[in-house]
Amino acid sequence: QVQLVESGGGSVQTGGSLRLSCAATGRTFGTYAMGWFRQAPGKEREAIAVISWAGDTTYYADSVKGRFTISRDNAKNTVHLQMNSLKPEDTAIYYCAAERSPFSQGSRLLDPQKVDESAIWGQGTQVTVSP
């Protein structure tokens, strides 16, 4: 069973940058698509970035496209989210997720009807962006 731990969150001013990391345990990590989600108080959970098992396909939500970059290093069992040009509306708890479907492109992480039955979640890390 894969376990995920996020780190790298914190407080930053508008326009600043943060780099989130997700450390994974489990030998099957390299076969799972991975994603980053976020949830702000009173808001719905939002998928913001997904990367396929091989790292050759990525997805970004329109709200973060051009500002955030997802990457993975299967040899190190890590996934990262580089966040640049941060805005106050980026304030949220950020969660790392693994899709429990080997060799997937990550489509189940992007499907609200399937994500909860398919995903393994980290505990989350807080990101706060001040104006």
Coordinates of C-alpha atoms in Angstrom, one line a residue:
Q1 CA 0.0 0.0 0.0
V2 CA 1.4 3.4 -1.0
Q3 CA 1.5 6.1 1.6
L4 CA 2.0 9.8 0.8
V5 CA 3.4 12.7 2.8
E6 CA 3.3 16.3 1.6
S7 CA 5.7 19.0 2.6
G8 CA 6.8 22.5 1.4
G9 CA 3.7 24.5 2.3
G10 CA 3.8 27.8 4.1
S11 CA 3.0 31.5 3.8
V12 CA 4.1 33.7 0.9
Q13 CA 3.2 37.1 -0.5
T14 CA 1.4 37.6 -3.8
G15 CA 3.8 36.9 -6.7
G16 CA 6.0 34.6 -4.7
S17 CA 6.8 30.9 -5.2
L18 CA 6.6 27.7 -3.3
R19 CA 7.7 24.1 -4.1
L20 CA 5.6 21.3 -2.7
S21 CA 6.9 17.8 -2.4
C22 CA 5.1 14.5 -2.0
A23 CA 7.2 11.6 -0.6
A24 CA 5.8 8.1 -1.2
T25 CA 6.5 4.7 0.2
G26 CA 5.6 1.5 -1.6
R27 CA 7.1 -0.4 -4.5
T28 CA 4.2 0.3 -6.8
F29 CA 4.7 4.1 -6.8
G30 CA 6.3 4.1 -10.2
T31 CA 3.2 2.5 -11.8
Y32 CA 0.6 5.1 -10.5
A33 CA -0.5 8.3 -12.0
M34 CA -0.1 11.1 -9.5
G35 CA -2.0 14.4 -8.9
W36 CA -2.2 17.5 -6.8
F37 CA -5.5 18.7 -5.4
R38 CA -6.4 21.6 -3.3
Q39 CA -9.4 22.7 -1.1
A40 CA -10.0 26.1 0.3
P41 CA -12.4 26.7 3.2
G42 CA -16.0 26.5 2.0
K43 CA -14.9 25.5 -1.5
E44 CA -15.0 22.2 -3.4
R45 CA -11.9 20.2 -3.8
E46 CA -10.2 21.0 -7.1
A47 CA -7.8 18.9 -9.2
I48 CA -5.0 21.2 -10.2
A49 CA -2.3 19.0 -11.8
V50 CA -2.0 15.4 -12.8
I51 CA 0.9 13.5 -14.3
S52 CA 0.8 10.0 -15.9
W53 CA 2.6 7.0 -14.5
A54 CA 5.5 7.5 -17.0
G55 CA 5.6 11.3 -16.6
D56 CA 5.0 11.9 -20.3
T57 CA 1.5 13.3 -20.0
T58 CA 0.3 16.2 -17.7
Y59 CA -2.9 18.0 -17.0
Y60 CA -3.4 21.4 -15.4
A61 CA -6.5 23.2 -14.3
D62 CA -7.1 26.5 -16.1
S63 CA -6.7 28.3 -12.8
V64 CA -3.0 27.3 -12.5
K65 CA -2.0 26.7 -16.1
G66 CA 1.2 28.6 -16.9
R67 CA 2.0 29.1 -13.2
F68 CA 2.3 25.6 -11.7
T69 CA 4.4 22.7 -12.9
I70 CA 4.0 19.1 -11.8
S71 CA 7.0 16.7 -12.0
R72 CA 7.9 13.2 -10.7
D73 CA 11.0 11.2 -10.0
N74 CA 10.1 7.6 -9.8
A75 CA 13.6 6.6 -8.8
K76 CA 13.3 8.8 -5.7
N77 CA 9.6 8.1 -5.1
T78 CA 8.7 11.8 -5.2
V79 CA 6.3 14.1 -6.9
H80 CA 6.7 17.9 -6.9
L81 CA 4.5 20.9 -7.6
Q82 CA 6.4 24.1 -8.4
M83 CA 4.1 27.1 -7.8
N84 CA 5.1 30.4 -9.2
S85 CA 3.3 33.8 -9.4
L86 CA 1.1 32.8 -6.5
K87 CA -2.2 34.6 -5.9
P88 CA -4.4 35.0 -2.8
E89 CA -6.9 32.7 -4.4
D90 CA -4.3 29.9 -4.4
T91 CA -4.7 29.7 -0.6
A92 CA -5.8 26.2 0.3
I93 CA -4.8 22.9 1.7
Y94 CA -2.9 21.0 -1.0
Y95 CA -3.1 17.2 -1.2
C96 CA -1.1 14.7 -3.1
A97 CA -2.9 11.8 -4.6
A98 CA -2.0 8.5 -6.2
E99 CA -4.3 6.7 -8.6
R100 CA -4.6 3.0 -7.7
S101 CA -4.6 1.8 -11.3
P102 CA -1.2 0.7 -12.6
F103 CA 0.2 2.3 -15.8
S104 CA -2.6 4.9 -15.9
Q105 CA -2.5 8.3 -17.6
G106 CA -4.4 9.7 -14.6
S107 CA -8.0 10.0 -16.0
R108 CA -9.6 8.6 -12.9
L109 CA -8.1 11.4 -10.9
L110 CA -9.8 13.9 -13.2
D111 CA -13.2 12.2 -12.9
P112 CA -15.3 13.3 -9.9
Q113 CA -17.3 10.1 -10.1
K114 CA -14.2 7.9 -9.8
V115 CA -11.5 9.8 -7.9
D116 CA -12.5 8.9 -4.4
E117 CA -12.7 5.2 -5.2
S118 CA -9.4 5.3 -7.1
A119 CA -7.2 7.6 -5.0
I120 CA -4.8 7.3 -2.1
W121 CA -4.4 10.6 -0.3
G122 CA -1.7 12.4 1.6
Q123 CA -2.5 14.3 4.7
G124 CA -2.3 17.8 3.1
T125 CA -0.1 20.8 3.5
Q126 CA -1.3 24.4 4.0
V127 CA -0.5 27.1 1.5
T128 CA -1.3 30.7 2.4
V129 CA -0.8 33.6 0.0
S130 CA -1.3 37.1 1.4
P131 CA -2.1 40.1 -0.7

